[in-house]
mmCIF file of C-alpha atoms in Angstrom:
data_model
loop_
_atom_site.group_PDB
_atom_site.id
_atom_site.type_symbol
_atom_site.label_atom_id
_atom_site.label_comp_id
_atom_site.label_asym_id
_atom_site.label_seq_id
_atom_site.Cartn_x
_atom_site.Cartn_y
_atom_site.Cartn_z
ATOM 1 C CA ASP A 7 79.198 86.546 113.996
ATOM 2 C CA ALA A 8 77.648 88.334 111.015
ATOM 3 C CA GLY A 9 80.861 90.158 110.217
ATOM 4 C CA VAL A 10 81.231 93.892 109.716
ATOM 5 C CA ILE A 11 77.872 95.381 108.806
ATOM 6 C CA GLN A 12 77.566 98.557 106.792
ATOM 7 C CA SER A 13 74.517 100.549 105.829
ATOM 8 C CA PRO A 14 73.236 101.578 103.463
ATOM 9 C CA ARG A 15 74.640 99.403 100.670
ATOM 10 C CA HIS A 16 73.880 102.076 98.104
ATOM 11 C CA GLU A 17 73.304 105.782 98.515
ATOM 12 C CA VAL A 18 72.448 108.294 95.829
ATOM 13 C CA THR A 19 72.282 111.889 96.896
ATOM 14 C CA GLU A 20 72.346 115.350 95.439
ATOM 15 C CA MET A 21 75.341 117.608 95.682
ATOM 16 C CA GLY A 22 75.242 119.680 98.849
ATOM 17 C CA GLN A 23 73.301 117.154 100.873
ATOM 18 C CA GLU A 24 74.581 115.540 104.051
ATOM 19 C CA VAL A 25 75.425 111.856 103.837
ATOM 20 C CA THR A 26 75.885 109.514 106.794
ATOM 21 C CA LEU A 27 77.407 106.077 106.414
ATOM 22 C CA ARG A 28 77.101 103.562 109.202
ATOM 23 C CA CYS A 29 79.184 100.669 110.437
ATOM 24 C CA LYS A 30 78.865 97.961 113.042
ATOM 25 C CA PRO A 31 82.230 96.272 113.661
ATOM 26 C CA ILE A 32 82.731 92.692 114.751
ATOM 27 C CA SER A 33 82.131 92.319 118.459
ATOM 28 C CA GLY A 34 85.379 92.251 120.403
ATOM 29 C CA HIS A 35 87.409 94.043 117.768
ATOM 30 C CA ASP A 36 89.151 97.069 119.241
ATOM 31 C CA TYR A 37 90.118 98.684 115.928
ATOM 32 C CA LEU A 38 87.824 100.180 113.330
ATOM 33 C CA PHE A 39 88.902 101.554 109.971
ATOM 34 C CA TRP A 40 87.170 103.634 107.318
ATOM 35 C CA TYR A 41 88.441 103.272 103.740
ATOM 36 C CA ARG A 42 87.451 104.813 100.436
ATOM 37 C CA GLN A 43 87.871 103.032 97.107
ATOM 38 C CA THR A 44 87.843 104.640 93.671
ATOM 39 C CA MET A 45 89.164 103.495 90.329
ATOM 40 C CA MET A 46 91.520 106.455 90.139
ATOM 41 C CA ARG A 47 92.999 106.329 93.632
ATOM 42 C CA GLY A 48 92.422 102.745 94.667
ATOM 43 C CA LEU A 49 91.853 101.930 98.333
ATOM 44 C CA GLU A 50 92.706 104.702 100.794
ATOM 45 C CA LEU A 51 92.567 104.716 104.575
ATOM 46 C CA LEU A 52 90.571 107.691 105.818
ATOM 47 C CA ILE A 53 90.644 107.237 109.596
ATOM 48 C CA TYR A 54 90.932 104.553 112.223
ATOM 49 C CA PHE A 55 89.818 104.189 115.824
ATOM 50 C CA ASN A 56 91.150 102.254 118.780
ATOM 51 C CA ASN A 57 88.680 101.589 121.577
ATOM 52 C CA ASN A 58 86.362 104.246 120.119
ATOM 53 C CA VAL A 59 89.102 106.904 120.057
ATOM 54 C CA PRO A 60 90.283 108.319 116.711
ATOM 55 C CA ILE A 61 93.981 107.534 116.325
ATOM 56 C CA ASP A 62 94.903 108.676 112.840
ATOM 57 C CA ASP A 63 92.668 110.847 110.682
ATOM 58 C CA SER A 64 95.368 112.044 108.319
ATOM 59 C CA GLY A 65 93.596 110.357 105.433
ATOM 60 C CA MET A 66 90.411 112.355 105.824
ATOM 61 C CA PRO A 67 90.346 114.461 102.673
ATOM 62 C CA GLU A 68 88.677 117.627 103.910
ATOM 63 C CA ASP A 69 86.781 119.189 106.753
ATOM 64 C CA ARG A 70 83.612 118.114 105.016
ATOM 65 C CA PHE A 71 84.397 114.603 106.234
ATOM 66 C CA SER A 72 83.949 113.608 109.852
ATOM 67 C CA ALA A 73 83.837 110.279 111.657
ATOM 68 C CA LYS A 74 82.621 109.276 115.076
ATOM 69 C CA MET A 75 82.535 106.174 117.175
ATOM 70 C CA PRO A 76 80.182 106.752 120.108
ATOM 71 C CA ASN A 77 80.498 103.181 121.350
ATOM 72 C CA ALA A 78 82.254 99.922 120.582
ATOM 73 C CA SER A 79 79.513 98.681 118.282
ATOM 74 C CA PHE A 80 78.826 101.671 116.067
ATOM 75 C CA SER A 81 80.630 104.197 113.915
ATOM 76 C CA THR A 82 79.551 106.810 111.397
ATOM 77 C CA LEU A 83 81.261 108.575 108.543
ATOM 78 C CA LYS A 84 79.586 111.826 107.607
ATOM 79 C CA ILE A 85 80.079 114.016 104.566
ATOM 80 C CA GLN A 86 78.605 117.492 104.726
ATOM 81 C CA PRO A 87 78.140 118.959 102.198
ATOM 82 C CA SER A 88 78.641 116.159 99.691
ATOM 83 C CA GLU A 89 80.218 116.745 96.267
ATOM 84 C CA PRO A 90 80.259 114.638 93.081
ATOM 85 C CA ARG A 91 83.963 113.856 93.606
ATOM 86 C CA ASP A 92 83.030 112.076 96.843
ATOM 87 C CA SER A 93 81.413 109.338 94.768
ATOM 88 C CA ALA A 94 83.168 106.100 95.713
ATOM 89 C CA VAL A 95 82.736 102.877 97.618
ATOM 90 C CA TYR A 96 83.310 103.388 101.329
ATOM 91 C CA PHE A 97 84.432 100.424 103.371
ATOM 92 C CA CYS A 98 84.483 99.892 107.083
ATOM 93 C CA ALA A 99 86.803 97.266 108.555
ATOM 94 C CA SER A 100 87.640 96.038 112.038
ATOM 95 C CA SER A 101 90.410 94.049 113.656
ATOM 96 C CA ILE A 102 91.436 92.747 117.061
ATOM 97 C CA ASN A 103 94.917 94.212 116.878
ATOM 98 C CA ILE A 104 97.043 96.232 114.489
ATOM 99 C CA GLN A 105 100.373 94.820 115.598
ATOM 100 C CA GLY A 106 101.489 91.363 116.510
ATOM 101 C CA PRO A 107 99.006 88.512 116.169
ATOM 102 C CA ASN A 108 95.383 88.874 115.089
ATOM 103 C CA THR A 109 96.012 91.862 112.845
ATOM 104 C CA GLU A 110 93.719 90.655 110.087
ATOM 105 C CA ALA A 111 91.177 93.321 109.173
ATOM 106 C CA PHE A 112 87.698 92.138 108.260
ATOM 107 C CA PHE A 113 85.938 94.348 105.754
ATOM 108 C CA GLY A 114 82.254 95.061 105.370
ATOM 109 C CA GLN A 115 80.421 94.884 102.047
ATOM 110 C CA GLY A 116 80.869 98.601 101.510
ATOM 111 C CA THR A 117 78.554 101.516 100.772
ATOM 112 C CA ARG A 118 78.477 102.688 97.170
ATOM 113 C CA LEU A 119 77.948 106.433 97.283
ATOM 114 C CA THR A 120 76.905 108.396 94.222
ATOM 115 C CA VAL A 121 76.650 112.162 94.463
ATOM 116 C CA VAL A 122 74.871 113.762 91.524
ATOM 117 C CA GLY B 13 83.005 111.363 90.156
ATOM 118 C CA GLU B 14 85.695 109.798 88.098
ATOM 119 C CA SER B 15 85.859 110.772 84.413
ATOM 120 C CA VAL B 16 88.540 108.266 83.470
ATOM 121 C CA GLY B 17 88.667 104.673 84.652
ATOM 122 C CA LEU B 18 91.909 103.079 85.696
ATOM 123 C CA HIS B 19 92.578 99.912 83.782
ATOM 124 C CA LEU B 20 93.825 97.241 86.114
ATOM 125 C CA PRO B 21 96.575 94.880 85.004
ATOM 126 C CA THR B 22 94.947 91.568 84.202
ATOM 127 C CA LEU B 23 96.316 88.078 84.572
ATOM 128 C CA SER B 24 94.475 85.349 82.744
ATOM 129 C CA VAL B 25 95.222 81.729 83.659
ATOM 130 C CA GLN B 26 93.808 78.307 82.924
ATOM 131 C CA GLU B 27 92.047 76.470 85.716
ATOM 132 C CA GLY B 28 94.521 74.176 87.438
ATOM 133 C CA ASP B 29 97.577 76.220 86.527
ATOM 134 C CA ASN B 30 99.613 78.174 89.045
ATOM 135 C CA SER B 31 99.212 81.956 89.209
ATOM 136 C CA ILE B 32 101.812 84.512 90.154
ATOM 137 C CA ILE B 33 100.725 88.044 90.946
ATOM 138 C CA ASN B 34 103.427 90.639 91.392
ATOM 139 C CA CYS B 35 103.605 93.857 93.321
ATOM 140 C CA ALA B 36 106.280 96.523 93.549
ATOM 141 C CA TYR B 37 106.162 98.510 96.751
ATOM 142 C CA SER B 38 107.410 102.013 97.224
ATOM 143 C CA ASN B 39 108.876 102.433 100.675
ATOM 144 C CA SER B 40 112.091 100.663 101.574
ATOM 145 C CA ALA B 41 111.210 101.198 105.249
ATOM 146 C CA SER B 42 108.003 99.178 104.957
ATOM 147 C CA ASP B 43 108.153 96.194 107.264
ATOM 148 C CA TYR B 44 104.754 94.563 106.967
ATOM 149 C CA PHE B 45 102.911 93.419 103.870
ATOM 150 C CA ILE B 46 99.487 91.953 103.249
ATOM 151 C CA TRP B 47 97.721 90.444 100.263
ATOM 152 C CA TYR B 48 93.990 90.986 99.913
ATOM 153 C CA LYS B 49 91.466 89.442 97.539
ATOM 154 C CA GLN B 50 88.428 91.419 96.431
ATOM 155 C CA GLU B 51 85.560 89.792 94.605
ATOM 156 C CA SER B 52 83.088 91.854 92.657
ATOM 157 C CA GLY B 53 80.692 93.725 94.919
ATOM 158 C CA LYS B 54 82.466 92.679 98.103
ATOM 159 C CA GLY B 55 84.995 94.093 100.496
ATOM 160 C CA PRO B 56 88.662 93.040 100.452
ATOM 161 C CA GLN B 57 89.416 89.763 102.147
ATOM 162 C CA PHE B 58 92.709 89.041 103.913
ATOM 163 C CA ILE B 59 94.718 86.266 102.277
ATOM 164 C CA ILE B 60 98.154 86.236 103.838
ATOM 165 C CA ASP B 61 100.680 88.558 105.426
ATOM 166 C CA ILE B 62 104.440 88.648 105.797
ATOM 167 C CA ARG B 63 106.861 90.663 107.880
ATOM 168 C CA SER B 64 110.124 92.068 106.616
ATOM 169 C CA ASN B 65 112.219 89.624 108.633
ATOM 170 C CA MET B 66 110.945 86.824 106.390
ATOM 171 C CA ASP B 67 111.296 86.229 102.672
ATOM 172 C CA LYS B 68 108.681 83.535 102.262
ATOM 173 C CA ARG B 69 105.479 82.492 103.923
ATOM 174 C CA GLN B 70 103.055 79.758 102.952
ATOM 175 C CA GLY B 71 99.379 79.373 103.498
ATOM 176 C CA GLN B 72 96.781 77.075 102.084
ATOM 177 C CA ARG B 73 97.445 77.025 98.315
ATOM 178 C CA VAL B 74 99.096 80.441 98.555
ATOM 179 C CA THR B 75 102.687 81.533 99.018
ATOM 180 C CA VAL B 76 103.970 85.061 99.469
ATOM 181 C CA LEU B 77 107.535 85.929 98.535
ATOM 182 C CA LEU B 78 109.263 89.104 99.630
ATOM 183 C CA ASN B 79 112.389 90.510 97.990
ATOM 184 C CA LYS B 80 113.438 93.559 99.951
ATOM 185 C CA THR B 81 116.440 94.230 97.726
ATOM 186 C CA VAL B 82 114.254 95.133 94.783
ATOM 187 C CA LYS B 83 111.138 96.012 96.831
ATOM 188 C CA HIS B 84 109.089 93.286 95.255
ATOM 189 C CA LEU B 85 106.292 91.155 96.606
ATOM 190 C CA SER B 86 104.587 88.258 94.883
ATOM 191 C CA LEU B 87 101.598 86.044 95.557
ATOM 192 C CA GLN B 88 101.615 82.536 94.173
ATOM 193 C CA ILE B 89 98.376 80.601 93.959
ATOM 194 C CA ALA B 90 98.686 76.894 93.339
ATOM 195 C CA ALA B 91 96.153 75.009 91.217
ATOM 196 C CA THR B 92 94.110 78.099 90.466
ATOM 197 C CA GLN B 93 90.359 77.639 90.626
ATOM 198 C CA PRO B 94 87.468 79.658 89.167
ATOM 199 C CA GLY B 95 86.704 80.890 92.676
ATOM 200 C CA ASP B 96 90.092 82.588 92.710
ATOM 201 C CA SER B 97 88.907 85.078 90.083
ATOM 202 C CA ALA B 98 89.078 88.473 91.759
ATOM 203 C CA VAL B 99 91.176 91.595 92.106
ATOM 204 C CA TYR B 100 94.240 91.098 94.281
ATOM 205 C CA PHE B 101 95.824 93.934 96.208
ATOM 206 C CA CYS B 102 99.123 94.123 97.991
ATOM 207 C CA ALA B 103 99.445 96.528 100.902
ATOM 208 C CA GLU B 104 102.509 97.804 102.742
ATOM 209 C CA ASN B 105 103.078 99.438 106.082
ATOM 210 C CA ASN B 106 106.035 100.967 107.821
ATOM 211 C CA TYR B 107 104.348 101.742 111.107
ATOM 212 C CA GLY B 108 106.288 99.213 113.101
ATOM 213 C CA GLY B 109 104.442 96.313 111.511
ATOM 214 C CA SER B 110 101.079 97.907 112.131
ATOM 215 C CA GLN B 111 97.976 97.682 110.031
ATOM 216 C CA GLY B 112 97.098 101.169 111.159
ATOM 217 C CA ASN B 113 98.013 102.947 107.986
ATOM 218 C CA LEU B 114 98.346 100.489 105.173
ATOM 219 C CA ILE B 115 99.160 101.739 101.692
ATOM 220 C CA PHE B 116 97.383 99.693 99.047
ATOM 221 C CA GLY B 117 98.542 99.012 95.521
ATOM 222 C CA LYS B 118 96.204 99.521 92.594
ATOM 223 C CA GLY B 119 95.431 95.832 92.221
ATOM 224 C CA THR B 120 95.693 93.054 89.660
ATOM 225 C CA LYS B 121 92.682 91.349 88.191
ATOM 226 C CA LEU B 122 92.960 87.563 88.046
ATOM 227 C CA SER B 123 90.737 85.836 85.526
ATOM 228 C CA VAL B 124 90.541 82.034 85.611
ATOM 229 C CA LYS B 125 89.451 80.254 82.447
ATOM 230 C CA PRO B 126 87.655 76.932 82.958
#
């Protein structure tokens, strides 16, 4: 398996533009997580899905952020409109379980977003 | 974007020595802990986990120690190698041992001198 695949790896956009980040989880993993990493705040969980259903979105910072998972092999994180303070590395991760055995989350390479 | 960078604590060790990375967690109700390793330009990678009903767990070259009395977690790496150079994060969870809403620490940068 190629692991968790994220695209694009780098995104530079102007303030006010819509940004869409994409993720393909590992096949067979029922859980998908979106994280954001900045130097100031570290690694923060934004939202996670179980079997394509959003379970906890309490980490989503504002209504400008939205995430979807239309099927088991694809998820998007959208920011509209984007702001300079959204600049960060966004990671997608997936796991088989979140409790009990097989809870290890596998992370993608991340998308480095720069909003100018 | 950020105007001020956060300086990570750095641990510098000689190749072949043992490394100990420490982490203080915040929630006494946390019952599940994970150590992650993040190399430059990559996503975090799971190293080892431990549940609150244990105080020690060993993996390959790594050992995690949990002291619930003082809310302290440590990661010991035996015979540290250059490939161990990375930022190490501890993460805690109090969601019944779930990884659903992990809280990550700020990280420690490990630098291995050849």
